[in-house]
Short mmCIF file of C-alpha atoms and ligand atoms in Angstrom, two decimals:
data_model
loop_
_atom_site.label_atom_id
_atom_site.label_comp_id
_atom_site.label_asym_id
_atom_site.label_seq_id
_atom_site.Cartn_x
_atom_site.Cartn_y
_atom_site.Cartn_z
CA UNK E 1 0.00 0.00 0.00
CA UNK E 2 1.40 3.44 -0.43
CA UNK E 3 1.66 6.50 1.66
CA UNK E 4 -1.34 9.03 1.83
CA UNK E 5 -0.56 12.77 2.18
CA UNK E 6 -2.99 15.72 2.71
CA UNK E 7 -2.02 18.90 1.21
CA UNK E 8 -3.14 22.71 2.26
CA UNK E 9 -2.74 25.56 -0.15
CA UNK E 10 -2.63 22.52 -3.15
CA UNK E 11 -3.91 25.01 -5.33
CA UNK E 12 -0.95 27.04 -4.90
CA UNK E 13 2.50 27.01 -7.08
CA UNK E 14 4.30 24.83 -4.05
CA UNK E 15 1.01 22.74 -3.70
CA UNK E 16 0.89 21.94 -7.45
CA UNK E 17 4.67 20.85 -7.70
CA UNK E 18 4.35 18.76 -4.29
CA UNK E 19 1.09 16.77 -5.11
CA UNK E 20 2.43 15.97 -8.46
CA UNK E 21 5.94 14.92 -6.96
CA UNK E 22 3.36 12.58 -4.38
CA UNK E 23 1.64 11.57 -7.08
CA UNK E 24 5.20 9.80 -9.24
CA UNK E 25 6.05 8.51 -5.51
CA UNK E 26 2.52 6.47 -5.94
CA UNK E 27 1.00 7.92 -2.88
CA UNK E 28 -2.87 9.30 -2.66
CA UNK E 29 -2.34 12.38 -2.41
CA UNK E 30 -5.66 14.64 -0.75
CA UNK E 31 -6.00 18.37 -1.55
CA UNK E 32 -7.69 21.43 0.61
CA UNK E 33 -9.23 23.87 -1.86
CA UNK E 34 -10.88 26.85 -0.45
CA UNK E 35 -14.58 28.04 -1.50
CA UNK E 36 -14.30 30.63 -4.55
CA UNK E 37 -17.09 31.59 -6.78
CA UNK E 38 -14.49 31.09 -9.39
CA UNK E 39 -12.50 28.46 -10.45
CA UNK E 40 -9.60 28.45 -8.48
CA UNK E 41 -8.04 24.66 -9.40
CA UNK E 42 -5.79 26.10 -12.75
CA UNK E 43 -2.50 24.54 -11.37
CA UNK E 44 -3.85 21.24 -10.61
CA UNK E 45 -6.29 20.62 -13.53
CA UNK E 46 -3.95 18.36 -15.72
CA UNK E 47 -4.01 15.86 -12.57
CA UNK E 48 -7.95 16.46 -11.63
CA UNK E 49 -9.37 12.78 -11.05
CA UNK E 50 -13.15 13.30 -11.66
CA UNK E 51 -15.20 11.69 -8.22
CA UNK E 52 -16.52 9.20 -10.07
CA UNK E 53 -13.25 8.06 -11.04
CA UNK E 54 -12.70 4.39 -9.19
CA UNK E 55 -9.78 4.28 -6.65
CA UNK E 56 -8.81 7.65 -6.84
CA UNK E 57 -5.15 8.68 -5.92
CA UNK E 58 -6.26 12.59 -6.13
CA UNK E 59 -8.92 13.81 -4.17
CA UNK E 60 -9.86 17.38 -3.42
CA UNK E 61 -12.01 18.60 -0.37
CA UNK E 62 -13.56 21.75 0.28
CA UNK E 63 -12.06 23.71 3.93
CA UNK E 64 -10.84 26.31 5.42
CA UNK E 65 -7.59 26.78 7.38
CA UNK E 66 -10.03 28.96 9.60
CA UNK E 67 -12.58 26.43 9.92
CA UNK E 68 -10.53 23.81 12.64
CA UNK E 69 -14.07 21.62 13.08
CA UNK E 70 -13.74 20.91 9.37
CA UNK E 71 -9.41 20.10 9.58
CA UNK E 72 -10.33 17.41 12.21
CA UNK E 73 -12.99 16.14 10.46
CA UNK E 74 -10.99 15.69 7.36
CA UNK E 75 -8.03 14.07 9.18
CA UNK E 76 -10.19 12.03 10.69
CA UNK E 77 -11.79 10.93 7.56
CA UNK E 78 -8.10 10.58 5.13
CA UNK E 79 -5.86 9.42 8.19
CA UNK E 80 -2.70 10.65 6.15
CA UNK E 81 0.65 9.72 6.96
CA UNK E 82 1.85 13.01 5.92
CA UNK E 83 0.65 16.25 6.32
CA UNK E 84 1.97 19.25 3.87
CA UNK E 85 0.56 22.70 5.27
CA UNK E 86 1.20 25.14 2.58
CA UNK E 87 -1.58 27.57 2.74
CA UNK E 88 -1.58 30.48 3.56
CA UNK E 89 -1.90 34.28 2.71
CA UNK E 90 0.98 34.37 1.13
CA UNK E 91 1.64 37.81 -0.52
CA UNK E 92 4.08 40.25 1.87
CA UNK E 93 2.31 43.24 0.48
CA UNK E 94 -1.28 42.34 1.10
CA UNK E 95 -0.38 41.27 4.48
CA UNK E 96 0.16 45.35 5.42
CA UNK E 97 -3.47 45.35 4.23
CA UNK E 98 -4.66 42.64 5.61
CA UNK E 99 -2.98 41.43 8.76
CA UNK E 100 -5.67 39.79 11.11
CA UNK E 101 -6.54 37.71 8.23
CA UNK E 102 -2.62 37.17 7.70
CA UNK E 103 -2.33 35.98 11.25
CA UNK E 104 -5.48 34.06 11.30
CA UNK E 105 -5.09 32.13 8.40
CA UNK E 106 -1.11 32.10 7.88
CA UNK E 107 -0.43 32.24 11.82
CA UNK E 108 -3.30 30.71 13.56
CA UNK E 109 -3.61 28.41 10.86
CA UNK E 110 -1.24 26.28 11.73
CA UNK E 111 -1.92 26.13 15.30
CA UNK E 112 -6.14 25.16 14.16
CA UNK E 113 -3.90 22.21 12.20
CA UNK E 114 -1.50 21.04 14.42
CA UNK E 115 -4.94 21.08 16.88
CA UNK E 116 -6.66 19.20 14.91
CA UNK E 117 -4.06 16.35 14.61
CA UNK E 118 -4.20 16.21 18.11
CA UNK E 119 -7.83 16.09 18.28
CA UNK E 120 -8.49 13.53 15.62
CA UNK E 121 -5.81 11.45 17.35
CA UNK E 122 -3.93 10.51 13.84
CA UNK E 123 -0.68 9.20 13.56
CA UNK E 124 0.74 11.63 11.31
CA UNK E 125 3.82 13.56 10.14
CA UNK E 126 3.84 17.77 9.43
CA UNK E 127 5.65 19.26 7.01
CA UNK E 128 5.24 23.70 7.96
CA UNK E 129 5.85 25.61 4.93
CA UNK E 130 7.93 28.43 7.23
CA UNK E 131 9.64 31.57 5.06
CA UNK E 132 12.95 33.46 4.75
CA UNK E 133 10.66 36.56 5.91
CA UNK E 134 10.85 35.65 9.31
CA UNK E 135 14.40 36.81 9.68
CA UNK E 136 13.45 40.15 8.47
CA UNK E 137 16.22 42.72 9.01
CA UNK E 138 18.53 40.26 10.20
CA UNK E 139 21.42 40.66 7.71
CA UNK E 140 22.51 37.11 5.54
CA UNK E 141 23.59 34.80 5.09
CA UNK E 142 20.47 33.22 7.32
CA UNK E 143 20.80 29.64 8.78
CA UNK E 144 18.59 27.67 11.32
CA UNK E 145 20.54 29.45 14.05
CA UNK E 146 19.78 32.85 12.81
CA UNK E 147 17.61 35.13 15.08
CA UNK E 148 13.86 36.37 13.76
CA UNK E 149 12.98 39.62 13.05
CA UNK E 150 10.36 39.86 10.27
CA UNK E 151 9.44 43.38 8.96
CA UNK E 152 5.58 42.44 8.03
CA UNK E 153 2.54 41.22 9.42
CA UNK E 154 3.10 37.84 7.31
CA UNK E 155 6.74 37.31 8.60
CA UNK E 156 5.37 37.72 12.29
CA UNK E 157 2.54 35.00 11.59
CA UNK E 158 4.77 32.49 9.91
CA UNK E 159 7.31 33.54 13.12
CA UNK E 160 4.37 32.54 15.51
CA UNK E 161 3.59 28.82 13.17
CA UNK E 162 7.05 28.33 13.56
CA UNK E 163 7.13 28.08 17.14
CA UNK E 164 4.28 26.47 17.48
CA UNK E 165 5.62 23.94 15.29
CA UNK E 166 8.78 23.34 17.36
CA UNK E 167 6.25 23.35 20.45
CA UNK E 168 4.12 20.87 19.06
CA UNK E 169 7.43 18.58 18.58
CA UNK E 170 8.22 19.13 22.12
CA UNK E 171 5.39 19.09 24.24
CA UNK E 172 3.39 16.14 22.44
CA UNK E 173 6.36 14.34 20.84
CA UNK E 174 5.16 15.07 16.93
CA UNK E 175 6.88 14.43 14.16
CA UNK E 176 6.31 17.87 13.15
CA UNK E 177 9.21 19.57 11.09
CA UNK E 178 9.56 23.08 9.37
CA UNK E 179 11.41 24.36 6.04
CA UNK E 180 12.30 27.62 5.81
CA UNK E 181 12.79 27.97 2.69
CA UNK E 182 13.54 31.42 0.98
CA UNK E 183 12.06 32.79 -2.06
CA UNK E 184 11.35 29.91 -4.81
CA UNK E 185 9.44 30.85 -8.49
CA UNK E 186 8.46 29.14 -11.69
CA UNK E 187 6.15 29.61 -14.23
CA UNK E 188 3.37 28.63 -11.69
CA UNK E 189 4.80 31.52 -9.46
CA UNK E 190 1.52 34.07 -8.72
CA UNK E 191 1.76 37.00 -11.20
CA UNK E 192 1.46 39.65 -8.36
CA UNK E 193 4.87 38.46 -7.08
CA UNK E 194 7.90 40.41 -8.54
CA UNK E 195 9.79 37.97 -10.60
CA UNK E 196 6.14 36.58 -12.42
CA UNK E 197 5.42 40.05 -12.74
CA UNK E 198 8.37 40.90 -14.46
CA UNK E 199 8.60 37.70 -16.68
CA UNK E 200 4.47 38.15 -17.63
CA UNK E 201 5.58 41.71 -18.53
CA UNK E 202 8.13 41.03 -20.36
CA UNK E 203 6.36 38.67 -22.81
CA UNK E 204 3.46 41.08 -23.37
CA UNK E 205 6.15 43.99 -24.05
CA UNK E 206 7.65 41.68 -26.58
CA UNK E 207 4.31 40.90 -28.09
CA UNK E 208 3.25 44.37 -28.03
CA UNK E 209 0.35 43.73 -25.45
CA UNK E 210 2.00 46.51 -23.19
CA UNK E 211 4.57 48.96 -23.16
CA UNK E 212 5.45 49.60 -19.33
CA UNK E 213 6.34 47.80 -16.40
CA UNK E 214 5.63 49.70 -12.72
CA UNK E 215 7.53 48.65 -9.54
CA UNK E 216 8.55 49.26 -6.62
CA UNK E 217 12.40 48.88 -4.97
CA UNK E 218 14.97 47.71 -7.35
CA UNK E 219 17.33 47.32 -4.79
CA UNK E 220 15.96 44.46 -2.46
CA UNK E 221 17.96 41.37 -2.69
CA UNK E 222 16.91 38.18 -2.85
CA UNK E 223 17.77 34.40 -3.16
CA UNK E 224 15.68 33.08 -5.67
CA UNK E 225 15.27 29.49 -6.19
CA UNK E 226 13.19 27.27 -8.82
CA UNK E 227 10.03 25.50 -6.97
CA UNK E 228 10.24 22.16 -8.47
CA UNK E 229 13.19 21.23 -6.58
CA UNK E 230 12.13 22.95 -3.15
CA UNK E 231 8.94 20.82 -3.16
CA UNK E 232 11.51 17.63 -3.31
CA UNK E 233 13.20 18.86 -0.01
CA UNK E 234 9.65 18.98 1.53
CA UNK E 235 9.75 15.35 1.17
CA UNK E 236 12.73 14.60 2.25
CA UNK E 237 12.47 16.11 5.51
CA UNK E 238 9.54 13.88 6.70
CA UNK E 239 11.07 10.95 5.19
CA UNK E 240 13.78 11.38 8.25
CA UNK E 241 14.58 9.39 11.37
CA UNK E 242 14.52 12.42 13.28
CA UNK E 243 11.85 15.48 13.10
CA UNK E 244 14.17 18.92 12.60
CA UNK E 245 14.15 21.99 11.19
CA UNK E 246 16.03 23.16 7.55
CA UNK E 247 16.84 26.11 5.97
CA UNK E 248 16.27 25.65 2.20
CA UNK E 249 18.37 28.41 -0.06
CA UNK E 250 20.50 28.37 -2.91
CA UNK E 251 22.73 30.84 -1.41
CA UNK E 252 23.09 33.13 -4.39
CA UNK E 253 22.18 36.38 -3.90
CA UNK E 254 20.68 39.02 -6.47
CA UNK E 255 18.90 42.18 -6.50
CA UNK E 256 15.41 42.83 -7.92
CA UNK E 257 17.35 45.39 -10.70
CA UNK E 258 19.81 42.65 -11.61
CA UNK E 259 16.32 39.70 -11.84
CA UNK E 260 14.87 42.64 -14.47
CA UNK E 261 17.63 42.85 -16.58
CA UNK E 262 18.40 38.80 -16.85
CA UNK E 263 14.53 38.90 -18.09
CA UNK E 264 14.12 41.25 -20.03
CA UNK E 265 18.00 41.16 -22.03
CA UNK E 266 16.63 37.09 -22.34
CA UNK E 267 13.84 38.91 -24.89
CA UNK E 268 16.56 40.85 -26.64
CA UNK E 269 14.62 43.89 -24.40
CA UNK E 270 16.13 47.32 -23.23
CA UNK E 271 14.72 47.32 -19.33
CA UNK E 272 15.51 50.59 -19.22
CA UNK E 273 12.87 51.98 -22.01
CA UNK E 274 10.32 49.96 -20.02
CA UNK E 275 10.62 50.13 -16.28
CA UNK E 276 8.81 52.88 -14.18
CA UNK E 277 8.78 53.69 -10.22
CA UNK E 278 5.50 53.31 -8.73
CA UNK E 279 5.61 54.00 -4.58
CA UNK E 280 2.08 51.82 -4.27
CA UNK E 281 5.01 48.61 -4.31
CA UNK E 282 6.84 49.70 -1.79
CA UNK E 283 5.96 48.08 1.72
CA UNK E 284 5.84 50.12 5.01
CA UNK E 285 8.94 47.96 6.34
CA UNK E 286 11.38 46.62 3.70
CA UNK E 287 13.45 43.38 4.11
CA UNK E 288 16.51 44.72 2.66
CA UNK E 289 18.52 41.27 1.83
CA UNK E 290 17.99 37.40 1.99
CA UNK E 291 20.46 35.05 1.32
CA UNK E 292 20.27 31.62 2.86
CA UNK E 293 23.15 29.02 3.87
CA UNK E 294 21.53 25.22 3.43
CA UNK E 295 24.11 23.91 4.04
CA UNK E 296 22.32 21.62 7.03
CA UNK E 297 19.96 20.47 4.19
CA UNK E 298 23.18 19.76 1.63
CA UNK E 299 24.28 17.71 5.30
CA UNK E 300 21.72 15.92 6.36
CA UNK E 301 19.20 15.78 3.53
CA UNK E 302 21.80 15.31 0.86
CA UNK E 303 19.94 18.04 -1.42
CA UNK E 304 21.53 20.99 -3.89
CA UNK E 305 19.80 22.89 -6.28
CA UNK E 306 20.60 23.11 -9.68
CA UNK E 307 18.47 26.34 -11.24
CA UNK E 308 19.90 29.61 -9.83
CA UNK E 309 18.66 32.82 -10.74
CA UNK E 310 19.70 33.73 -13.93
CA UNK E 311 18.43 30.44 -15.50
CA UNK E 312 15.16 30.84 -13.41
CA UNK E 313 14.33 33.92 -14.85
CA UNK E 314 14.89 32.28 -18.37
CA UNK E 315 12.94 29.49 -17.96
CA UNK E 316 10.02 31.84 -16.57
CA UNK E 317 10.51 34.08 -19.49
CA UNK E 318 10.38 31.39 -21.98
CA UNK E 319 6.96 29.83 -20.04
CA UNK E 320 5.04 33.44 -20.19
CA UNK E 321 6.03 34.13 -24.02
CA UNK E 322 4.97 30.97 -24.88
CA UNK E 323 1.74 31.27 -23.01
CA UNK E 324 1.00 34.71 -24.42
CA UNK E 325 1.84 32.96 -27.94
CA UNK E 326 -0.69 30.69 -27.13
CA UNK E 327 -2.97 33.20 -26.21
CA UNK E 328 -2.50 35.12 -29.60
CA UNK E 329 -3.22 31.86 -31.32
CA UNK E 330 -6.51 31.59 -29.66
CA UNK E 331 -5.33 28.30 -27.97
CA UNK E 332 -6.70 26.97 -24.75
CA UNK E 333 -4.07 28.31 -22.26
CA UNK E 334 -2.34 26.08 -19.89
CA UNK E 335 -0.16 27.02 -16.79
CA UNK E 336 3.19 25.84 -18.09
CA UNK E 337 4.98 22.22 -16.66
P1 LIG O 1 0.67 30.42 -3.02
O1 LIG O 1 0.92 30.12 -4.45
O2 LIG O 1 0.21 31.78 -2.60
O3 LIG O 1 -0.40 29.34 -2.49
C1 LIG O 1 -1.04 29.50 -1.24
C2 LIG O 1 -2.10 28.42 -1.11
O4 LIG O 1 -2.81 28.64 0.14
C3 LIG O 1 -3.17 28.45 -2.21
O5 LIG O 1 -3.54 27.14 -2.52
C4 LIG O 1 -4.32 29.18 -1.54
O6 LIG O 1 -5.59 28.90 -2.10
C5 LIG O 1 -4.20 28.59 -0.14
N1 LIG O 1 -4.93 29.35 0.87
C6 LIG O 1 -5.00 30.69 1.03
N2 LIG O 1 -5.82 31.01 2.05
C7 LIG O 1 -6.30 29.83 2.54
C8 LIG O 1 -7.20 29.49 3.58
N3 LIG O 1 -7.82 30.42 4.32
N4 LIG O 1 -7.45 28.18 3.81
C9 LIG O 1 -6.86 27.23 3.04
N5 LIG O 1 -6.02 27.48 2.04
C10 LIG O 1 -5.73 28.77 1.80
O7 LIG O 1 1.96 30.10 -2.16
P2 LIG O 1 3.26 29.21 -2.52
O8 LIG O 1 4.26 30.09 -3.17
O9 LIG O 1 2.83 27.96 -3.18
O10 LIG O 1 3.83 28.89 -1.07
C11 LIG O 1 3.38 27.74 -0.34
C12 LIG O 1 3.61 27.98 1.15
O11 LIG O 1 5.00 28.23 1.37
C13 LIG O 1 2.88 29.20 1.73
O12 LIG O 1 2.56 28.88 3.06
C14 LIG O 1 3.93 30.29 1.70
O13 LIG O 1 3.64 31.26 2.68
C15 LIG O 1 5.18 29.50 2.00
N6 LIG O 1 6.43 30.02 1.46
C16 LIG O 1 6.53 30.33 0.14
C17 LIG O 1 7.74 30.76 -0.36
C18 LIG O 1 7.92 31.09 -1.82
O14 LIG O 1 8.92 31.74 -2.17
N7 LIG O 1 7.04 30.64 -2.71
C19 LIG O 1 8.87 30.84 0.49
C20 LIG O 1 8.72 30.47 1.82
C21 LIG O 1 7.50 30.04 2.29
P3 LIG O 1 -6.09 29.69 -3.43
O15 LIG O 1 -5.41 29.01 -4.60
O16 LIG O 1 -7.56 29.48 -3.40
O17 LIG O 1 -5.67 31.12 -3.28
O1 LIG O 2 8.89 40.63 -3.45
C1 LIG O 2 10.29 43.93 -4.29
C2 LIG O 2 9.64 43.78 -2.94
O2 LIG O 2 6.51 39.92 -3.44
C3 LIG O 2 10.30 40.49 -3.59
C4 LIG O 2 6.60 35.23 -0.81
O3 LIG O 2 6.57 34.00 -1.51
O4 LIG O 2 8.98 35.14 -0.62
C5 LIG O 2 7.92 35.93 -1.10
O5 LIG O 2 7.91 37.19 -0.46
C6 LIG O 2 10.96 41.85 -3.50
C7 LIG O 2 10.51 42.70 -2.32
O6 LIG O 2 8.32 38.35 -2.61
C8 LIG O 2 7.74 45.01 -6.62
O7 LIG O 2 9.63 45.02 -2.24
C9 LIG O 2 9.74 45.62 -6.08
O8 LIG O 2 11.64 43.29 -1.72
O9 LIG O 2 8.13 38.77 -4.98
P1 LIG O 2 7.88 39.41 -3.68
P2 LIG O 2 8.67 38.46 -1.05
O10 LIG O 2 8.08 39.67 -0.43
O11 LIG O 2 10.15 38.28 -0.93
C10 LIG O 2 8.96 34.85 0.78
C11 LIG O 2 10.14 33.99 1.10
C12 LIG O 2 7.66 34.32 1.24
O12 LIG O 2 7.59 33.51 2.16
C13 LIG O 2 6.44 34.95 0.67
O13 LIG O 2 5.31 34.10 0.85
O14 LIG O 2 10.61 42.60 -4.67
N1 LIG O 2 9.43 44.54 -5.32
N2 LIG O 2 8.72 45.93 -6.87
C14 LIG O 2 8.20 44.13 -5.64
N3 LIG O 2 7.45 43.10 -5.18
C15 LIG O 2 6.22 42.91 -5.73
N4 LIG O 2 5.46 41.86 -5.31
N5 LIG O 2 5.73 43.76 -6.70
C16 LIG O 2 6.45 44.83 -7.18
O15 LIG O 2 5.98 45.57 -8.04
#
């Protein structure tokens, strides 16, 4: 028999990735998908199982990270081996403008899981999607021993799942582990995020669909892996003897400028005829630089990524031009693999 996993946020670019990766590994893999009056499955629709389908190995389940009644109920009901919780609200920006959401969904979230493990009294393994954000304005290069500081209302709620994580291990003996893992894109990536945003722009400027590009700081820097492989380290981690935490990085750094120019000179595009400053980007509290040292995941994990930036932000360039190119051609547009 093999393994059954329940993912959160398996609508998301991370949750996409993982429940295909689940999927090759010949587990069942179960999916949380919020309520929306729209469809809101895009990144999982090439592995949609219909319900009549017999023996299903993909299932998806209406909930709620803020409905707990509902998480014990459906852990009660899939008895996973492994729990993945990557939902959240997600976006640093929109957690200035929404931040008792932020914590209750990204922050209390977690705990309302984590509860309702305990409460259905499953055997289970959890895998914490935690972020880079939470060390905030502490300067790199970030490891596990690096103090928090986070700079937004969705670093301090992934800052308060962490710890609850690490108390859950403690006080009830869980196998409960958390990746922080720093910034990680793809063609899946959200398009409010910067590097989408900048690789969707780019192939509309080339196609003549739009002429500028509006953001915020160029000088942030970040380290800026590919997604496909930071869903792999996910697995790895619960597949351990030993619960633990692991920083996930590729250790390169680069600035948002530097990201814009590797994306747009990919196009054979001047960034400088396009970009414009727009203040509505900025965020009330900046964090300034990220760079993460994995090397405890190289260690103990044995994983190293492969894609660093500059190829990242050609394989996202290639993805968007070829989905606007679809999109010319009146063709039926799918999220790129
Ligand atoms: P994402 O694309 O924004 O996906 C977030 C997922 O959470 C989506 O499936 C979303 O559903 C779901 N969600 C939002 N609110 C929810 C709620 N109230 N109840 C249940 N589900 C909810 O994020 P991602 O980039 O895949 O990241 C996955 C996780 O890793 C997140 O927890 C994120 O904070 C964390 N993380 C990401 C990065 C990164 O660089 N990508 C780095 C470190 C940590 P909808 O599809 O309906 O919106
Ligand atoms: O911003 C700057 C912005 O929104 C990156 C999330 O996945 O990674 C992500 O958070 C940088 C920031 O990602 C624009 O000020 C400039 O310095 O792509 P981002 P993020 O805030 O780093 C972490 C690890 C997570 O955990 C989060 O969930 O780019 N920037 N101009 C801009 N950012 C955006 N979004 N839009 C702009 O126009």
């Amino acid at each position: 028999m093999g393994k059954t996993a329940l993912i959160t946020g398996v609508t998301g670019q991370d949750g996409s990735y993982l429940a295909e990766l689940l999927l090759s590994k010949g587990y069942t893999v179960h999916g949380l998908v919020r309520r929306s009056s729209s469809f809101n499955t895009e990144r999982v629709d090439h592995i949609y199982q219909d319900p009549q389908t017999a023996n299903r190995s993909f299932v998806l389940h209406h909930a709620d990270l803020s409905d707990g009644v509902a998480l014990v109920n459906l852990l009660r009901d899939i008895r996973p081996d492994e729990v993945y919780n990557l939902g959240a609200q997600s976006h640093v920006r929109v957690s200035f403008d929404a931040p008792l959401y932020t914590g209750d969904v990204t922050g209390l979230g977690a705990l309302r899981l984590l509860e309702a493990i305990r409460a259905s009294g499953v055997d289970t393994r959890i895998y914490q999607a935690s972020s880079s954000e939470m060390f905030g304005s502490t300067p790199p290069p970030q490891n596990e021993q690096t103090p928090f500081h986070p700079r937004s209302p969705y670093g301090a709620a992934k800052v308060f799942a962490y710890w609850t994580t690490v108390n859950y291990r403690e006080a009830y003996d869980m196998f409960a582990v958390n990746g922080i893992l720093f910034n990680h894109e793809s063609p899946r990536r959200g398009e409010t995020f910067v590097t989408r945003k900048i690789t969707r722009a780019v192939a509309r400027i080339k196609a003549g669909l739009q002429d500028h590009l509006y953001l915020g700081n160029l000088d942030a820097v970040r380290d800026w892996g590919y997604a496909p492989e930071y869903v792999d380290v996910m697995w790895r981690m619960l597949q351990q003897d030993e619960p633990t935490d692991y920083v996930v990085a590729t250790g390169v750094a680069a600035t948002v400028r530097e990201f814009v120019e590797s994306s747009f000179s990919h196009a054979g595009l001047d960034w400088t005829e396009h970009v414009r400053y727009d203040a509505k980007y900025e965020r009330p509290s900046e964090v300034d630089a990220l760079i993460g040292d994995a090397s405890k995941a190289h260690d103990l994990l044995g994983w190293k990524p492969s894609v660093l930036v500059a190829e990242l932000a050609q394989i996202m360039v290639d993805a968007d031009i070829r989905q606007v190119e679809d999109q010319l051609a009146g063709a039926t547009v799918r999220i790129d693999r």
